[in-house]
Amino acid sequence: MRILGIESSCDETAAAVVDELGHVYSDVVRSQVAAHAPYAGVVPEIACRDHLRAVGPVVERALADAGLGLADVDGIAVTRRPGLVGAVLVGVQFAKGLAWALDKPLVGVDHLLGHLLAVFLRYPDEGVPRAAPAFPFVGLLVSGGHTALYRCDGPAPPDVHELGGTRDDAAGEAYDKLAKLLGLGYPGGPVVDRLAHAGDAARAPVSLPAPMAHGLEFSFSGLKSAVARHVARAGKPADEAAAADLCAAVQGALVATLVKKTLAAAAREGVPRVVLAGGVAANRGLRACMREACEARGLELHVPPVRSCTDNAAMIAYAGALRLARGERDGYDIGPERRTELERLTKKGRGPRAQSPTTIIR
Ligand code: KG4
Ligand code: ZN
């Protein structure tokens, strides 16, 4: 089964052809980063218009790279949630048009599930094949829009259980906002990662505690405030060396909390394997620190290649191929949804959705 996947939920227009075993035949990602960089964040109106221009050529390229014509694909998978509604709409409407014109099955895919399943993708140029994780695993999903720990008992949405998410910013959002505070450009994650590598946290002019929140939940706003207070007091780093030391401190604090909570989740669930997912899983510091920590605890760690951590359509095509293989189909009435269909426990800003120890009587 060769499935064409289409992704347009944020600032990448992507298309890919993948089969139900995760073999990637083509994987095309067109980034809009340059269009959003002047605003240091994604501008929804710009994103939608850019997706409209790009989606046709990106799909054509994915088919050409796979050596296929439209008639050769067995189904069409498209990100239908969560994301910027106008951006998701472009991909969904394009996919519906194709499916209708070609009389091929259509499936909508949850972008977050796509991220969690990206570790199963197999690229022909990878060299030594990676072993796929068995279920259950604990998945740490860290992207620009979402951050949560999940227990994954299988590859379908009802198999995925949130163990704890962020109460405020997503990890990638924290990276982007911290980079903006330090005047390092957009997107912040890769820049902070690169500078942190060259810096030394011990030389940083502030000590930043690892941000912590209730149980397996995350909170990054305190770290952002600590850096903002430092910049207000001492100004932005004077040169690249000073920026590198501050980035090392920031990255150390972020990575420490991500690793600590992931290990706690694996211990609590009694699950011996961990999977990294999402754009921040591309982070060298996180990958190295998580590897070391998992080795020390005897946990199996599965890390996708960098290209399948950040947004792509191969993960969407794969998640869609699994849906089609289960006999699932969507009608032409599907539309974009702002929220994920995965279970959500953590209430943004106000603590856990369930099991809150606090009662407020007004
Ligand atoms: O998964 P993704 O491509 O898009 C979303 O679904 O949000 O994640 C994008 C996020 C951005 O916030 C970006 O700064 C972050 O991933 N990111 C990184 C790195 N590469 C991308 N963060 C830390 N280190 C990196 N190397
Ligand atoms: Zn994503």
Coordinates of C-alpha atoms and ligand atoms in Angstrom, one line a residue:
M1 CA 0.0 0.0 0.0
R2 CA 1.6 3.3 -1.0
I3 CA 0.0 6.3 0.7
L4 CA 0.4 9.9 -0.2
G5 CA 0.6 12.1 2.9
I6 CA 0.0 15.8 3.1
E7 CA 1.0 18.1 6.0
S8 CA 0.2 21.8 6.4
S9 CA -0.6 22.3 10.0
C10 CA 1.9 25.0 10.8
D11 CA 4.8 26.5 8.8
E12 CA 5.9 23.6 6.7
T13 CA 4.2 22.4 3.5
A14 CA 5.1 18.7 3.2
A15 CA 4.1 15.7 1.1
A16 CA 5.5 12.1 1.2
V17 CA 4.8 8.6 -0.1
V18 CA 5.1 5.9 2.5
D19 CA 3.8 2.3 2.9
E20 CA 2.2 0.6 5.9
L21 CA 5.5 -0.8 7.0
G22 CA 6.9 2.7 7.3
H23 CA 9.2 2.5 4.2
V24 CA 9.7 6.1 2.9
Y25 CA 9.6 6.4 -0.9
S26 CA 9.8 10.2 -0.9
D27 CA 9.7 12.9 1.7
V28 CA 9.4 16.6 0.6
V29 CA 9.4 19.4 3.1
R30 CA 9.1 23.1 2.1
S31 CA 9.8 25.4 5.1
Q32 CA 8.2 28.8 5.4
V33 CA 10.8 29.9 8.0
A34 CA 12.1 32.8 5.9
A35 CA 8.6 34.3 5.5
H36 CA 8.0 34.2 9.3
A37 CA 11.5 35.1 10.5
P38 CA 10.9 38.9 10.5
Y39 CA 8.1 38.4 13.0
A40 CA 10.0 35.9 15.2
G41 CA 7.0 33.6 15.1
V42 CA 4.5 32.0 12.7
V43 CA 2.0 34.5 11.3
P44 CA -1.2 32.5 10.5
E45 CA -2.3 34.6 7.5
I46 CA 1.1 34.3 5.9
A47 CA 1.2 30.6 6.6
C48 CA -2.2 29.9 4.9
R49 CA -1.3 31.9 1.8
D50 CA 2.1 30.2 1.5
H51 CA 0.6 26.7 1.9
L52 CA -1.9 27.5 -0.9
R53 CA 0.9 28.4 -3.3
A54 CA 3.1 25.5 -2.3
V55 CA 0.9 22.5 -1.8
G56 CA 0.4 21.6 -5.5
P57 CA 4.1 21.7 -6.4
V58 CA 5.2 19.9 -3.2
V59 CA 2.8 17.0 -3.9
E60 CA 4.0 16.8 -7.5
R61 CA 7.6 16.7 -6.3
A62 CA 6.8 13.9 -3.7
L63 CA 5.2 11.8 -6.4
A64 CA 8.0 12.4 -8.9
D65 CA 10.7 11.6 -6.2
A66 CA 8.8 8.3 -5.5
G67 CA 8.7 7.6 -9.3
L68 CA 4.9 7.4 -9.1
G69 CA 1.9 9.0 -10.8
L70 CA -1.2 10.0 -9.0
A71 CA -3.0 6.9 -10.2
D72 CA -0.4 4.7 -8.5
V73 CA -1.2 5.8 -4.9
D74 CA -3.5 3.6 -2.8
G75 CA -4.8 6.3 -0.6
I76 CA -4.4 9.9 0.7
A77 CA -3.7 10.8 4.3
V78 CA -3.8 14.4 5.5
T79 CA -3.2 16.2 8.8
R80 CA -6.5 17.4 10.0
R81 CA -5.7 18.4 13.6
P82 CA -4.3 20.0 15.7
G83 CA -2.9 23.2 14.1
L84 CA -3.6 26.6 12.7
V85 CA -7.1 26.0 11.4
G86 CA -6.6 28.0 8.2
A87 CA -3.3 26.3 7.5
V88 CA -4.7 22.8 8.1
L89 CA -7.7 23.7 5.9
V90 CA -5.4 24.1 2.9
G91 CA -4.0 20.6 3.1
V92 CA -7.4 19.0 4.0
Q93 CA -9.2 20.6 1.1
F94 CA -6.4 19.7 -1.3
A95 CA -6.5 16.1 -0.1
K96 CA -10.2 15.9 -0.4
G97 CA -10.1 17.2 -4.0
L98 CA -7.4 14.7 -4.9
A99 CA -9.3 11.8 -3.3
W100 CA -12.5 12.7 -5.0
A101 CA -11.0 13.2 -8.4
L102 CA -8.9 10.0 -8.2
D103 CA -11.6 8.0 -6.4
K104 CA -9.0 7.0 -3.7
P105 CA -9.7 6.5 0.0
L106 CA -9.1 9.5 2.3
V107 CA -8.0 9.5 5.9
G108 CA -7.5 12.4 8.3
V109 CA -4.6 12.1 10.7
D110 CA -3.8 13.7 14.1
H111 CA -0.5 15.5 13.8
L112 CA 0.6 14.5 17.3
L113 CA 0.0 10.9 16.6
G114 CA 2.1 11.3 13.5
H115 CA 5.0 12.7 15.6
L116 CA 4.7 9.8 18.1
L117 CA 4.8 7.2 15.2
A118 CA 7.7 8.9 13.3
V119 CA 10.1 6.6 15.0
F120 CA 8.7 3.7 12.9
L121 CA 9.7 5.3 9.6
R122 CA 12.4 3.6 7.6
Y123 CA 14.5 5.6 5.1
P124 CA 16.3 3.9 2.3
D125 CA 19.5 5.9 2.9
E126 CA 19.7 5.3 6.7
G127 CA 22.4 2.6 6.6
V128 CA 22.1 0.2 9.6
P129 CA 18.3 -0.4 10.1
R130 CA 17.0 0.9 13.5
A131 CA 15.0 -1.5 15.6
A132 CA 11.4 -0.4 15.9
P133 CA 10.2 0.0 19.5
A134 CA 7.6 -2.5 20.9
F135 CA 4.5 -1.3 22.6
P136 CA 4.0 -0.1 25.2
F137 CA 6.5 2.8 25.3
V138 CA 6.6 6.2 27.0
G139 CA 6.7 8.9 24.3
L140 CA 8.1 12.4 25.0
L141 CA 6.5 14.7 22.4
V142 CA 8.3 18.0 22.4
S143 CA 7.4 20.3 19.5
G144 CA 6.7 24.0 18.9
G145 CA 3.0 23.6 19.6
H146 CA 2.9 20.7 22.1
T147 CA 4.7 19.2 24.9
A148 CA 3.6 16.1 26.8
L149 CA 4.5 12.6 28.0
Y150 CA 2.3 9.8 26.7
R151 CA 2.0 6.1 27.4
C152 CA 1.5 4.5 24.0
D153 CA 0.0 1.0 24.2
G154 CA -0.6 0.9 20.4
P155 CA -0.6 3.0 17.3
A156 CA -4.3 4.3 17.3
P157 CA -5.5 7.4 19.2
P158 CA -7.4 5.4 21.9
D159 CA -4.1 3.6 22.7
V160 CA -2.3 6.9 23.6
H161 CA -2.7 8.2 27.2
E162 CA -1.4 11.5 28.4
L163 CA 0.8 11.2 31.5
G164 CA 1.4 14.9 31.8
G165 CA 1.7 17.9 29.6
T166 CA 2.8 21.5 29.8
R167 CA 0.8 24.0 31.8
D168 CA 2.1 26.9 29.7
D169 CA 4.5 27.0 26.8
A170 CA 5.5 24.0 24.7
A171 CA 9.2 23.2 24.9
G172 CA 9.9 24.5 21.3
E173 CA 7.9 27.6 22.1
A174 CA 10.1 28.1 25.2
Y175 CA 13.2 27.8 23.0
D176 CA 11.8 30.2 20.5
K177 CA 10.8 32.8 23.1
L178 CA 14.1 32.5 24.9
A179 CA 16.0 33.0 21.7
K180 CA 13.9 36.0 20.9
L181 CA 14.7 37.5 24.4
L182 CA 18.4 37.0 23.7
G183 CA 18.1 38.4 20.2
L184 CA 19.2 35.2 18.5
G185 CA 16.6 35.0 15.7
Y186 CA 13.9 32.5 14.7
P187 CA 13.4 29.6 15.0
G188 CA 15.2 29.6 18.3
G189 CA 15.7 25.9 19.0
P190 CA 18.4 25.2 16.4
V191 CA 20.3 28.4 17.3
V192 CA 20.2 27.8 21.0
D193 CA 21.2 24.2 20.4
R194 CA 24.2 25.2 18.3
L195 CA 25.4 28.0 20.7
A196 CA 24.8 25.8 23.8
H197 CA 27.2 23.3 22.3
A198 CA 30.0 25.9 22.3
G199 CA 29.1 27.4 25.7
D200 CA 29.6 26.5 29.3
A201 CA 26.7 26.8 31.7
A202 CA 29.1 27.3 34.6
R203 CA 30.3 30.6 33.1
A204 CA 26.7 31.9 32.6
P205 CA 26.0 35.1 34.6
V206 CA 22.8 33.6 36.0
S207 CA 22.1 30.2 37.4
L208 CA 18.8 28.8 36.0
P209 CA 17.1 26.1 38.0
A210 CA 15.5 23.3 36.0
P211 CA 11.8 24.3 35.6
M212 CA 9.5 21.9 37.4
A213 CA 5.8 21.5 37.9
H214 CA 3.3 19.2 39.5
G215 CA 4.1 15.5 38.9
L216 CA 4.7 14.6 35.3
E217 CA 3.5 18.1 34.1
F218 CA 5.9 20.7 32.7
S219 CA 6.1 24.5 33.1
F220 CA 8.5 26.6 31.2
S221 CA 7.2 30.1 31.9
G222 CA 9.4 30.6 35.1
L223 CA 12.6 29.9 33.1
K224 CA 11.4 32.5 30.5
S225 CA 10.8 35.1 33.3
A226 CA 14.2 34.4 34.9
V227 CA 15.9 35.0 31.5
A228 CA 13.8 38.1 30.9
R229 CA 14.7 39.5 34.3
H230 CA 18.3 38.8 33.7
V231 CA 18.2 40.6 30.3
A232 CA 16.3 43.6 31.8
R233 CA 19.0 43.9 34.4
A234 CA 22.2 43.1 32.5
G235 CA 21.2 43.5 28.9
K236 CA 21.5 41.0 26.0
P237 CA 24.7 39.0 25.8
A238 CA 27.5 41.3 24.6
D239 CA 29.1 38.8 22.2
E240 CA 28.7 35.3 20.8
A241 CA 30.7 33.7 23.6
A242 CA 28.5 35.3 26.3
A243 CA 25.4 34.2 24.4
A244 CA 26.8 30.7 24.1
D245 CA 27.2 30.4 27.9
L246 CA 23.7 31.7 28.6
C247 CA 22.3 29.2 26.0
A248 CA 24.2 26.4 27.7
A249 CA 22.5 27.3 30.9
V250 CA 19.1 27.6 29.3
Q251 CA 19.5 24.3 27.4
G252 CA 20.8 22.6 30.5
A253 CA 17.7 23.7 32.5
L254 CA 15.3 22.7 29.7
V255 CA 16.9 19.3 29.1
A256 CA 17.2 18.4 32.8
T257 CA 13.4 18.8 33.3
L258 CA 12.5 16.9 30.1
V259 CA 14.9 14.0 31.0
K260 CA 13.9 13.8 34.7
K261 CA 10.1 13.7 34.0
T262 CA 10.5 11.1 31.2
L263 CA 12.4 8.8 33.5
A264 CA 9.8 9.3 36.2
A265 CA 7.1 8.5 33.7
A266 CA 8.8 5.3 32.6
A267 CA 9.3 4.3 36.3
R268 CA 5.7 5.1 37.2
E269 CA 4.3 3.1 34.3
G270 CA 6.8 0.3 34.6
V271 CA 7.5 0.7 30.9
P272 CA 11.1 -0.1 29.9
R273 CA 11.3 1.9 26.7
V274 CA 11.3 5.6 25.7
V275 CA 10.6 7.2 22.4
L276 CA 11.5 10.8 21.5
A277 CA 9.3 12.8 19.1
G278 CA 8.7 16.4 17.8
G279 CA 11.0 19.2 16.6
V280 CA 12.8 19.6 20.0
A281 CA 13.8 15.9 19.8
A282 CA 16.2 17.1 17.2
N283 CA 18.1 18.8 20.0
R284 CA 21.6 17.4 20.4
G285 CA 21.7 18.1 24.1
L286 CA 18.4 16.4 24.7
R287 CA 19.4 13.4 22.6
A288 CA 22.7 12.9 24.4
C289 CA 21.4 13.5 27.9
M290 CA 18.4 11.2 27.4
R291 CA 20.7 8.5 26.0
E292 CA 23.0 8.7 29.0
A293 CA 20.1 8.7 31.5
C294 CA 18.3 5.8 29.8
E295 CA 21.5 3.7 29.6
A296 CA 22.1 4.3 33.3
R297 CA 18.5 3.1 34.1
G298 CA 18.6 0.2 31.7
L299 CA 15.8 1.7 29.5
E300 CA 15.6 1.2 25.8
L301 CA 15.7 4.6 24.0
H302 CA 14.4 5.1 20.4
V303 CA 15.2 8.3 18.7
P304 CA 14.1 9.1 15.2
P305 CA 16.4 10.7 12.7
V306 CA 16.4 14.6 12.9
R307 CA 14.4 14.9 9.6
S308 CA 11.5 12.9 11.1
C309 CA 11.5 14.8 14.4
T310 CA 10.6 18.2 12.8
D311 CA 7.4 18.5 10.8
N312 CA 7.1 16.2 7.8
A313 CA 4.4 14.4 5.8
A314 CA 6.1 10.9 6.0
M315 CA 4.8 10.5 9.6
I316 CA 1.3 11.6 8.4
A317 CA 1.4 9.1 5.5
Y318 CA 2.5 6.3 7.9
A319 CA -0.2 7.0 10.5
G320 CA -2.7 7.2 7.6
A321 CA -1.5 3.9 6.1
L322 CA -2.1 2.3 9.5
R323 CA -5.7 3.7 9.6
L324 CA -6.3 2.4 6.1
A325 CA -4.9 -1.0 6.9
R326 CA -7.4 -1.1 9.8
G327 CA -10.1 -0.5 7.2
E328 CA -10.8 3.0 8.4
R329 CA -11.9 5.8 5.9
D330 CA -13.1 9.4 6.2
G331 CA -15.8 11.1 4.2
Y332 CA -15.5 14.4 2.3
D333 CA -17.1 16.1 5.3
I334 CA -13.9 16.1 7.4
G335 CA -12.6 19.6 8.3
P336 CA -9.7 21.1 10.2
E337 CA -9.8 21.0 14.0
R338 CA -7.8 23.2 16.4
R339 CA -7.4 20.5 19.1
T340 CA -5.8 17.1 19.1
E341 CA -8.0 14.0 19.4
L342 CA -5.4 12.4 21.8
E343 CA -6.3 12.3 25.5
R344 CA -5.5 15.6 27.3
L345 CA -5.2 15.7 31.1
T346 CA -3.2 18.8 31.8
K347 CA -5.1 22.0 31.9
K348 CA -3.1 25.0 30.6
G349 CA -2.4 27.6 33.2
R350 CA -4.5 26.0 35.9
G351 CA -3.0 22.7 36.8
P352 CA -4.2 19.2 36.1
R353 CA -7.6 18.6 34.5
A354 CA -8.1 15.5 36.7
Q355 CA -7.0 14.6 40.2
S356 CA -6.4 18.2 41.3
P357 CA -5.7 18.3 45.0
T358 CA -7.1 21.8 45.2
T359 CA -10.8 22.7 45.8
I360 CA -11.8 26.4 45.3
I361 CA -15.1 27.3 46.9
R362 CA -16.4 30.7 45.9
Ligands
KG4_1 O1 7.6 19.5 15.5 P1 7.9 20.9 14.9 O2 8.7 20.9 13.6 O3 6.6 21.7 14.7 C1 5.5 21.6 15.5 O4 4.7 20.7 15.4 O5 5.4 22.5 16.4 O6 8.7 21.7 16.0 C2 9.2 23.0 15.8 C3 9.9 23.4 17.1 C4 10.3 24.9 17.0 O7 9.9 25.5 18.2 C5 11.9 24.8 17.0 O8 12.5 25.9 17.7 C6 12.1 23.5 17.7 O9 11.1 22.6 17.3 N1 13.4 22.9 17.3 C7 14.4 22.7 18.2 C8 15.5 22.2 17.4 N2 15.1 22.1 16.1 C9 13.8 22.5 16.1 N3 14.5 22.9 19.5 C10 15.6 22.6 20.1 N4 16.7 22.2 19.5 C11 16.7 21.9 18.2 N5 17.8 21.4 17.6
ZN2 ZN 4.8 19.1 14.6

